[in-house]
Amino acid sequence: MKNRKQAYHIETEKGLINDPNGLSYFKGKYYVFFQWNSNATDHSYKVWGKTTSQDLIHWSEPVIALQASESYDKDGTYSGSAVSDGETLSLYYTGNVKVNGVRYPEQCLAQSEDGIHFKKYGSVLSLPDDYTGHFRDPKVTKEDVWKMIIGGQNKKTGRGDIIQYTSIDGTSFKFNKIIGISKQYEMIECPDLFTLDAHEVLIYGLQSRNNDTDECLDAHAVYLIDTLSDLDKGLHMDEGYDFYAPQTFVDDQGRRIMLAWMSRFSDAQEVEFAKDGHIHCLTMPRELFVKKGKLIQSPVREMYELCHEIPYTNHMKIQRQAMIEISPLKHMSFSINKELSIHFDEGIRIERYDWAEQKYQKKSWPIKINHMEIWLDTSSVEIFANNGEFVYSARLDPQAEDLLLASSKESQNINVYRLEI
């Protein structure tokens, strides 16, 4: 069997993993919860999985944290967030309830004092009259009051809103205001609102849906800075094929850290990966910044501690866990096995091999690249260029046990590092 098992990305041994949930730092550990179908490699059922770490690199074996066990979440414990006050970890999530195929979501609360055992307290917000059953993904914060933002499909417009609710105690929320609306997209999901580098940042998912068949047609993760009301103006967070549902938290060092679901596979692409008995993973943790009106992403500094430089020679082979640093020359190209090639000219073109269609998927951007980092794991690539202004994330289907690196220009502008996990 082909080895696709990741070394430093969060994944599960069985089933399907998707949206990161409840990202938090609690009692000396990093917590990452996530959507998990632990029984099959499809989206038919969801619970909250959990993994923890002390260094953002090495993660504990995933376990189930929130089962679908109550009347208000009987059809799945769906995406949400976490709030830690140092003593208690509060999880807010969407309880999925279906009656004759119709959704009746509840926004629910569960709490823990040890990060292991969670007590459910039921619904803190029921479905408002103005919204359809597409009303989900509460992101809750605690400041002077508790605030919840949530994505919902407006019944009147058939389009997505981001709505804010407030609470004095975190157990019952009331409408406060509409943060932003879409006139183009049928649903807005996975919202996250925070202040960073003296700017207000909103990240969210734009989702095109067929309202007649209730099918998702397309989705993108985007962001806005300071001016938040027009959700259709969101800027792409990632230019690759496999990035969605990002969520952030602040750790004990004050860093704004983000993880996302690293998959937007086609049905045909899923077939091959599902043969492993598990499918999908999360991105590596990234620190966020705002610079010159742009949202900047960088691997957390812990990742750089794994890097050990080795001399680059053209057509060299190295292990699959690696970081490659390039200061590109004009008319230069760089390839990694059959899986990925990057071409630098007046702009940049990246070609990713589609293992299902057996052809290259090509994207181009009219931007000059001054510096690039290429982070590789067994079956993924994450590219950070121009100090995190440009980011590209994609899964790869390994075509060989090792990486074969090849460049069309001299090698003094290329540095290679093996990652010691």
Short mmCIF file of C-alpha atoms in Angstrom, two decimals:
data_model
loop_
_atom_site.label_atom_id
_atom_site.label_comp_id
_atom_site.label_asym_id
_atom_site.label_seq_id
_atom_site.Cartn_x
_atom_site.Cartn_y
_atom_site.Cartn_z
CA MET A 1 0.00 0.00 0.00
CA LYS A 2 1.24 3.50 -0.84
CA ASN A 3 2.35 5.47 2.24
CA ARG A 4 0.50 8.78 2.57
CA LYS A 5 0.71 9.02 6.37
CA GLN A 6 1.69 12.51 7.46
CA ALA A 7 4.47 13.09 9.99
CA TYR A 8 3.65 16.54 11.41
CA HIS A 9 0.09 17.24 10.27
CA ILE A 10 -2.91 16.29 12.37
CA GLU A 11 -4.81 13.37 10.89
CA THR A 12 -6.66 10.31 12.17
CA GLU A 13 -5.96 6.60 11.83
CA LYS A 14 -9.48 5.93 10.58
CA GLY A 15 -12.45 7.79 9.18
CA LEU A 16 -12.73 11.36 7.90
CA ILE A 17 -11.40 14.52 9.53
CA ASN A 18 -12.49 18.01 8.52
CA ASP A 19 -13.01 21.44 10.16
CA PRO A 20 -10.73 22.32 13.10
CA ASN A 21 -12.85 23.27 16.12
CA GLY A 22 -12.30 24.60 19.62
CA LEU A 23 -8.69 25.70 19.12
CA SER A 24 -7.36 26.73 22.51
CA TYR A 25 -4.53 26.78 25.03
CA PHE A 26 -5.63 25.28 28.34
CA LYS A 27 -3.64 24.28 31.42
CA GLY A 28 -0.31 24.04 29.65
CA LYS A 29 -1.47 22.27 26.50
CA TYR A 30 -2.59 23.17 23.01
CA TYR A 31 -6.02 21.72 22.21
CA VAL A 32 -7.23 21.04 18.70
CA PHE A 33 -10.72 19.63 18.33
CA PHE A 34 -12.05 18.73 14.90
CA GLN A 35 -14.96 17.33 12.96
CA TRP A 36 -14.60 13.57 12.74
CA ASN A 37 -16.51 10.72 11.20
CA SER A 38 -14.71 7.96 13.06
CA ASN A 39 -16.67 5.22 11.29
CA ALA A 40 -16.35 5.98 7.58
CA THR A 41 -14.52 8.13 5.03
CA ASP A 42 -17.58 10.25 4.20
CA HIS A 43 -19.55 13.13 5.74
CA SER A 44 -22.53 11.04 6.89
CA TYR A 45 -21.89 11.50 10.61
CA LYS A 46 -19.87 13.90 12.76
CA VAL A 47 -18.55 14.03 16.31
CA TRP A 48 -15.83 16.19 17.87
CA GLY A 49 -12.40 14.58 17.91
CA LYS A 50 -9.57 15.90 20.08
CA THR A 51 -5.79 15.94 20.11
CA THR A 52 -3.37 17.85 22.35
CA SER A 53 0.22 19.01 22.18
CA GLN A 54 2.80 20.86 24.23
CA ASP A 55 4.83 22.07 21.26
CA LEU A 56 2.46 22.33 18.23
CA ILE A 57 4.50 19.57 16.54
CA HIS A 58 3.86 16.30 18.35
CA TRP A 59 0.18 15.51 18.84
CA SER A 60 -1.56 12.95 21.02
CA GLU A 61 -3.56 10.08 19.58
CA PRO A 62 -6.97 11.49 18.53
CA VAL A 63 -9.94 10.56 20.73
CA ILE A 64 -13.63 11.42 20.65
CA ALA A 65 -14.43 14.42 22.86
CA LEU A 66 -18.11 15.12 22.11
CA GLN A 67 -20.42 12.33 21.02
CA ALA A 68 -23.78 12.93 19.35
CA SER A 69 -25.70 11.74 22.38
CA GLU A 70 -28.52 14.14 23.28
CA SER A 71 -31.82 15.23 21.77
CA TYR A 72 -30.29 18.60 20.79
CA ASP A 73 -27.27 17.07 18.96
CA LYS A 74 -28.51 13.60 18.02
CA ASP A 75 -27.57 13.91 14.33
CA GLY A 76 -24.07 15.23 14.91
CA THR A 77 -21.91 17.55 17.00
CA TYR A 78 -20.90 20.08 14.38
CA SER A 79 -18.32 22.88 14.24
CA GLY A 80 -17.72 25.45 16.94
CA SER A 81 -15.14 27.04 19.20
CA ALA A 82 -13.65 27.11 22.71
CA VAL A 83 -13.18 29.65 25.49
CA SER A 84 -10.71 29.05 28.32
CA ASP A 85 -10.75 31.07 31.54
CA GLY A 86 -7.80 29.12 32.92
CA GLU A 87 -9.92 26.82 35.06
CA THR A 88 -12.74 25.78 32.73
CA LEU A 89 -12.72 24.99 29.03
CA SER A 90 -16.07 25.87 27.45
CA LEU A 91 -16.92 24.35 24.07
CA TYR A 92 -19.61 25.92 21.89
CA TYR A 93 -20.83 23.82 18.99
CA THR A 94 -23.71 23.32 16.59
CA GLY A 95 -25.97 20.46 17.59
CA ASN A 96 -27.38 18.97 14.41
CA VAL A 97 -30.98 17.80 14.58
CA LYS A 98 -32.91 16.58 11.55
CA VAL A 99 -36.65 15.91 11.41
CA ASN A 100 -37.87 14.34 8.16
CA GLY A 101 -34.70 15.58 6.48
CA VAL A 102 -35.14 19.19 7.69
CA ARG A 103 -32.39 20.81 9.80
CA TYR A 104 -33.16 22.32 13.21
CA PRO A 105 -29.76 23.31 14.60
CA GLU A 106 -29.09 24.25 18.21
CA GLN A 107 -26.01 26.12 19.41
CA CYS A 108 -24.83 24.18 22.44
CA LEU A 109 -22.41 24.33 25.37
CA ALA A 110 -20.18 21.70 26.97
CA GLN A 111 -17.59 22.33 29.69
CA SER A 112 -14.59 20.61 31.23
CA GLU A 113 -12.21 21.31 34.09
CA ASP A 114 -9.62 18.74 33.04
CA GLY A 115 -9.83 18.82 29.23
CA ILE A 116 -10.85 15.17 29.24
CA HIS A 117 -14.37 14.88 30.62
CA PHE A 118 -16.97 17.25 29.13
CA LYS A 119 -20.38 17.91 30.62
CA LYS A 120 -23.07 19.06 28.21
CA TYR A 121 -25.40 21.90 29.22
CA GLY A 122 -27.69 21.92 26.21
CA SER A 123 -28.72 24.75 23.92
CA VAL A 124 -27.61 28.36 24.44
CA LEU A 125 -29.21 29.63 21.21
CA SER A 126 -32.04 28.14 19.16
CA LEU A 127 -32.68 28.70 15.47
CA PRO A 128 -34.01 32.26 14.91
CA ASP A 129 -37.12 32.72 12.78
CA ASP A 130 -35.21 34.78 10.19
CA TYR A 131 -32.81 31.97 9.22
CA THR A 132 -32.98 28.59 7.53
CA GLY A 133 -31.50 25.41 8.98
CA HIS A 134 -28.13 26.55 7.62
CA PHE A 135 -27.22 28.34 10.85
CA ARG A 136 -23.97 27.11 12.36
CA ASP A 137 -20.36 27.35 13.53
CA PRO A 138 -20.49 29.57 16.65
CA LYS A 139 -17.21 31.39 17.38
CA VAL A 140 -17.43 32.63 20.96
CA THR A 141 -15.16 35.07 22.79
CA LYS A 142 -15.28 36.49 26.30
CA GLU A 143 -14.40 40.12 26.91
CA ASP A 144 -16.56 42.52 28.95
CA VAL A 145 -19.46 40.42 27.71
CA TRP A 146 -19.65 37.10 25.90
CA LYS A 147 -19.89 37.45 22.12
CA MET A 148 -20.90 34.82 19.59
CA ILE A 149 -20.66 35.26 15.85
CA ILE A 150 -22.31 32.71 13.62
CA GLY A 151 -23.02 32.08 9.95
CA GLY A 152 -26.60 31.85 8.75
CA GLN A 153 -28.66 31.69 5.58
CA ASN A 154 -31.22 34.50 5.59
CA LYS A 155 -34.72 33.25 4.73
CA LYS A 156 -35.71 36.49 3.02
CA THR A 157 -32.66 36.89 0.78
CA GLY A 158 -31.57 33.27 0.42
CA ARG A 159 -28.02 34.52 1.02
CA GLY A 160 -25.51 34.32 3.86
CA ASP A 161 -25.11 36.62 6.86
CA ILE A 162 -22.70 36.78 9.78
CA ILE A 163 -24.64 37.61 12.93
CA GLN A 164 -23.43 38.59 16.40
CA TYR A 165 -25.12 37.57 19.64
CA THR A 166 -24.17 38.54 23.19
CA SER A 167 -24.56 37.09 26.66
CA ILE A 168 -23.80 38.19 30.21
CA ASP A 169 -22.88 34.70 31.41
CA GLY A 170 -22.19 32.58 28.32
CA THR A 171 -25.25 30.37 28.80
CA SER A 172 -27.97 32.26 26.91
CA PHE A 173 -27.35 34.50 23.91
CA LYS A 174 -29.44 37.32 22.42
CA PHE A 175 -29.26 39.07 19.05
CA ASN A 176 -26.89 42.04 18.96
CA LYS A 177 -26.22 42.98 15.31
CA ILE A 178 -25.48 41.76 11.81
CA ILE A 179 -21.74 41.96 11.13
CA GLY A 180 -21.93 41.49 7.37
CA ILE A 181 -24.08 40.20 4.53
CA SER A 182 -23.57 38.54 1.17
CA LYS A 183 -25.60 39.33 -1.92
CA GLN A 184 -23.90 36.62 -3.97
CA TYR A 185 -23.30 33.54 -1.81
CA GLU A 186 -26.05 31.33 -0.43
CA MET A 187 -24.23 30.59 2.83
CA ILE A 188 -21.50 32.02 5.03
CA GLU A 189 -19.88 29.62 7.48
CA CYS A 190 -16.96 29.20 9.89
CA PRO A 191 -16.72 32.91 10.84
CA ASP A 192 -13.95 34.18 13.12
CA LEU A 193 -13.62 37.81 14.24
CA PHE A 194 -10.62 39.16 16.15
CA THR A 195 -8.34 42.15 16.64
CA LEU A 196 -4.79 41.75 15.36
CA ASP A 197 -2.04 44.36 15.11
CA ALA A 198 -4.61 47.11 15.86
CA HIS A 199 -6.90 45.94 13.04
CA GLU A 200 -10.24 44.17 13.05
CA VAL A 201 -10.00 40.93 11.05
CA LEU A 202 -12.89 38.76 9.89
CA ILE A 203 -12.27 35.35 8.32
CA TYR A 204 -15.05 33.14 6.98
CA GLY A 205 -16.11 30.68 4.33
CA LEU A 206 -18.03 31.74 1.22
CA GLN A 207 -20.29 28.91 0.10
CA SER A 208 -22.25 28.63 -3.13
CA ARG A 209 -25.27 26.37 -2.71
CA ASN A 210 -28.15 25.11 -4.79
CA ASN A 211 -31.04 26.09 -2.53
CA ASP A 212 -33.42 23.77 -4.36
CA THR A 213 -31.36 20.61 -3.90
CA ASP A 214 -29.53 21.82 -0.74
CA GLU A 215 -26.17 20.96 -2.28
CA CYS A 216 -22.86 22.75 -1.77
CA LEU A 217 -21.44 23.76 -5.16
CA ASP A 218 -18.23 25.56 -4.19
CA ALA A 219 -16.54 27.17 -1.19
CA HIS A 220 -13.58 29.46 -0.41
CA ALA A 221 -11.95 30.74 2.78
CA VAL A 222 -11.57 34.52 2.70
CA TYR A 223 -10.88 37.51 4.95
CA LEU A 224 -11.67 41.20 5.40
CA ILE A 225 -9.76 43.81 7.38
CA ASP A 226 -11.52 46.71 9.18
CA THR A 227 -14.36 47.15 6.67
CA LEU A 228 -16.47 44.07 7.27
CA SER A 229 -20.04 44.64 6.10
CA ASP A 230 -19.76 43.47 2.45
CA LEU A 231 -18.87 39.80 2.68
CA ASP A 232 -18.62 39.43 -1.10
CA LYS A 233 -15.39 41.48 -1.04
CA GLY A 234 -13.44 38.87 0.92
CA LEU A 235 -9.86 38.17 -0.18
CA HIS A 236 -8.60 34.61 -0.58
CA MET A 237 -6.56 33.40 2.38
CA ASP A 238 -4.85 30.64 0.43
CA GLU A 239 -4.28 30.17 -3.31
CA GLY A 240 -3.95 26.39 -3.26
CA TYR A 241 -6.48 23.62 -3.79
CA ASP A 242 -6.80 22.27 -0.26
CA PHE A 243 -7.61 24.90 2.35
CA TYR A 244 -10.91 25.63 4.09
CA ALA A 245 -12.60 26.29 7.44
CA PRO A 246 -9.72 28.15 9.14
CA GLN A 247 -10.01 28.95 12.83
CA THR A 248 -7.75 30.94 15.15
CA PHE A 249 -6.92 31.26 18.83
CA VAL A 250 -4.46 33.14 21.04
CA ASP A 251 -1.88 31.08 22.93
CA ASP A 252 -0.09 31.80 26.20
CA GLN A 253 2.55 33.81 24.32
CA GLY A 254 -0.04 36.12 22.76
CA ARG A 255 0.32 34.67 19.27
CA ARG A 256 -2.71 34.52 16.96
CA ILE A 257 -2.43 30.95 15.63
CA MET A 258 -4.53 29.41 12.87
CA LEU A 259 -5.20 25.92 11.57
CA ALA A 260 -7.47 24.94 8.69
CA TRP A 261 -8.89 21.86 7.03
CA MET A 262 -6.41 20.78 4.36
CA SER A 263 -8.78 19.39 1.76
CA ARG A 264 -11.14 20.42 -0.97
CA PHE A 265 -10.85 17.11 -2.81
CA SER A 266 -12.99 16.24 -5.77
CA ASP A 267 -15.04 13.06 -5.44
CA ALA A 268 -12.59 11.29 -7.74
CA GLN A 269 -9.58 12.42 -5.69
CA GLU A 270 -11.20 11.16 -2.49
CA VAL A 271 -11.59 7.65 -3.89
CA GLU A 272 -7.83 7.03 -3.98
CA PHE A 273 -7.05 8.46 -0.52
CA ALA A 274 -10.03 6.68 1.06
CA LYS A 275 -8.37 3.35 0.25
CA ASP A 276 -6.14 4.02 3.28
CA GLY A 277 -9.16 3.78 5.61
CA HIS A 278 -8.76 7.43 6.62
CA ILE A 279 -8.86 10.69 4.72
CA HIS A 280 -7.86 14.36 5.01
CA CYS A 281 -5.73 16.29 7.52
CA LEU A 282 -5.30 19.77 8.99
CA THR A 283 -2.73 22.37 7.96
CA MET A 284 0.35 23.01 10.03
CA PRO A 285 -0.20 25.71 12.69
CA ARG A 286 0.39 29.19 11.28
CA GLU A 287 0.90 32.50 13.04
CA LEU A 288 -1.06 35.45 11.64
CA PHE A 289 -0.10 39.11 11.29
CA VAL A 290 -1.53 42.19 9.58
CA LYS A 291 0.94 44.16 7.48
CA LYS A 292 0.14 46.90 4.96
CA GLY A 293 -3.52 45.95 4.82
CA LYS A 294 -2.86 42.25 4.18
CA LEU A 295 -3.27 39.17 6.31
CA ILE A 296 0.14 37.51 6.58
CA GLN A 297 0.65 33.83 7.40
CA SER A 298 3.82 32.17 8.62
CA PRO A 299 4.62 28.72 10.01
CA VAL A 300 4.85 28.91 13.79
CA ARG A 301 8.46 29.31 14.90
CA GLU A 302 8.47 25.80 16.39
CA MET A 303 8.50 24.46 12.83
CA TYR A 304 11.85 26.12 12.11
CA GLU A 305 13.41 24.29 15.05
CA LEU A 306 12.93 21.07 13.07
CA CYS A 307 15.05 22.30 10.15
CA HIS A 308 18.53 20.85 9.53
CA GLU A 309 20.27 22.13 6.43
CA ILE A 310 21.78 19.77 3.88
CA PRO A 311 23.72 20.84 0.77
CA TYR A 312 21.59 21.14 -2.35
CA THR A 313 22.62 19.48 -5.58
CA ASN A 314 20.45 19.28 -8.65
CA HIS A 315 18.46 16.05 -8.96
CA MET A 316 19.12 15.15 -5.32
CA LYS A 317 16.87 12.83 -3.34
CA ILE A 318 15.77 13.57 0.22
CA GLN A 319 13.18 12.37 2.71
CA ARG A 320 9.62 13.58 2.22
CA GLN A 321 9.58 15.75 5.37
CA ALA A 322 11.53 18.77 4.16
CA MET A 323 11.62 22.53 3.75
CA ILE A 324 13.04 24.10 0.61
CA GLU A 325 13.96 27.78 0.51
CA ILE A 326 14.25 29.54 -2.85
CA SER A 327 15.24 33.04 -3.90
CA PRO A 328 14.09 32.56 -7.49
CA LEU A 329 15.85 33.71 -10.61
CA LYS A 330 13.96 34.88 -13.67
CA HIS A 331 12.88 32.12 -16.07
CA MET A 332 13.59 29.54 -13.39
CA SER A 333 11.62 26.37 -12.72
CA PHE A 334 11.73 23.93 -9.82
CA SER A 335 10.14 20.50 -9.60
CA ILE A 336 9.46 17.91 -6.92
CA ASN A 337 9.07 14.44 -8.40
CA LYS A 338 6.11 14.28 -10.74
CA GLU A 339 3.96 15.83 -8.03
CA LEU A 340 4.65 19.57 -8.19
CA SER A 341 6.43 22.09 -10.39
CA ILE A 342 6.89 25.83 -9.90
CA HIS A 343 7.76 28.25 -12.69
CA PHE A 344 9.08 31.77 -12.07
CA ASP A 345 8.93 34.38 -14.81
CA GLU A 346 7.17 37.76 -14.80
CA GLY A 347 4.79 36.02 -12.42
CA ILE A 348 4.50 32.55 -10.95
CA ARG A 349 2.85 29.34 -12.15
CA ILE A 350 2.33 26.28 -9.95
CA GLU A 351 1.37 22.90 -11.37
CA ARG A 352 0.05 20.18 -9.06
CA TYR A 353 -0.38 16.64 -10.36
CA ASP A 354 -4.00 15.50 -10.09
CA TRP A 355 -3.80 11.80 -9.26
CA ALA A 356 -7.45 11.21 -10.16
CA GLU A 357 -7.47 12.87 -13.58
CA GLN A 358 -3.79 12.02 -14.20
CA LYS A 359 -2.96 15.48 -15.45
CA TYR A 360 -1.57 18.72 -14.05
CA GLN A 361 -3.74 21.38 -12.45
CA LYS A 362 -2.24 24.77 -13.25
CA LYS A 363 -2.64 28.15 -11.59
CA SER A 364 -0.85 31.41 -12.40
CA TRP A 365 -0.49 34.74 -10.59
CA PRO A 366 0.99 38.01 -11.94
CA ILE A 367 3.16 38.64 -8.89
CA LYS A 368 6.93 38.81 -8.47
CA ILE A 369 8.26 36.29 -5.98
CA ASN A 370 11.34 37.38 -4.04
CA HIS A 371 11.50 34.55 -1.53
CA MET A 372 9.70 31.25 -1.08
CA GLU A 373 9.52 28.48 1.51
CA ILE A 374 8.14 25.09 0.45
CA TRP A 375 7.12 22.88 3.39
CA LEU A 376 6.60 19.23 2.54
CA ASP A 377 5.15 16.29 4.41
CA THR A 378 4.45 12.79 3.13
CA SER A 379 1.39 13.85 1.14
CA SER A 380 1.14 17.63 1.32
CA VAL A 381 2.81 20.90 0.42
CA GLU A 382 2.43 24.35 1.99
CA ILE A 383 4.11 27.26 0.23
CA PHE A 384 4.79 30.64 1.85
CA ALA A 385 6.13 33.34 -0.46
CA ASN A 386 7.14 36.97 0.01
CA ASN A 387 7.18 36.58 3.80
CA GLY A 388 3.71 35.10 3.97
CA GLU A 389 1.84 37.44 1.63
CA PHE A 390 1.24 34.53 -0.78
CA VAL A 391 0.24 31.09 0.53
CA TYR A 392 -0.54 27.90 -1.38
CA SER A 393 -1.69 24.65 0.26
CA ALA A 394 -2.32 21.36 -1.51
CA ARG A 395 -2.34 17.63 -0.92
CA LEU A 396 -0.02 15.45 -2.98
CA ASP A 397 -0.26 11.80 -3.92
CA PRO A 398 3.27 10.44 -3.38
CA GLN A 399 4.79 9.12 -6.59
CA ALA A 400 7.95 7.86 -4.87
CA GLU A 401 9.24 7.13 -1.38
CA ASP A 402 11.67 10.07 -1.51
CA LEU A 403 11.59 13.56 -2.98
CA LEU A 404 13.55 14.17 -6.18
CA LEU A 405 14.42 17.88 -6.46
CA ALA A 406 15.32 19.48 -9.76
CA SER A 407 15.94 23.10 -10.82
CA SER A 408 16.59 24.73 -14.17
CA LYS A 409 19.06 27.30 -12.81
CA GLU A 410 22.17 27.32 -10.63
CA SER A 411 21.73 26.06 -7.11
CA GLN A 412 23.24 28.79 -4.94
CA ASN A 413 19.81 30.36 -4.51
CA ILE A 414 18.30 27.13 -3.12
CA ASN A 415 18.60 25.88 0.47
CA VAL A 416 17.28 22.49 1.54
CA TYR A 417 16.43 21.36 5.06
CA ARG A 418 15.36 17.97 6.30
CA LEU A 419 12.79 18.09 9.09
CA GLU A 420 13.59 16.03 12.16
CA ILE A 421 10.21 15.41 13.76
#
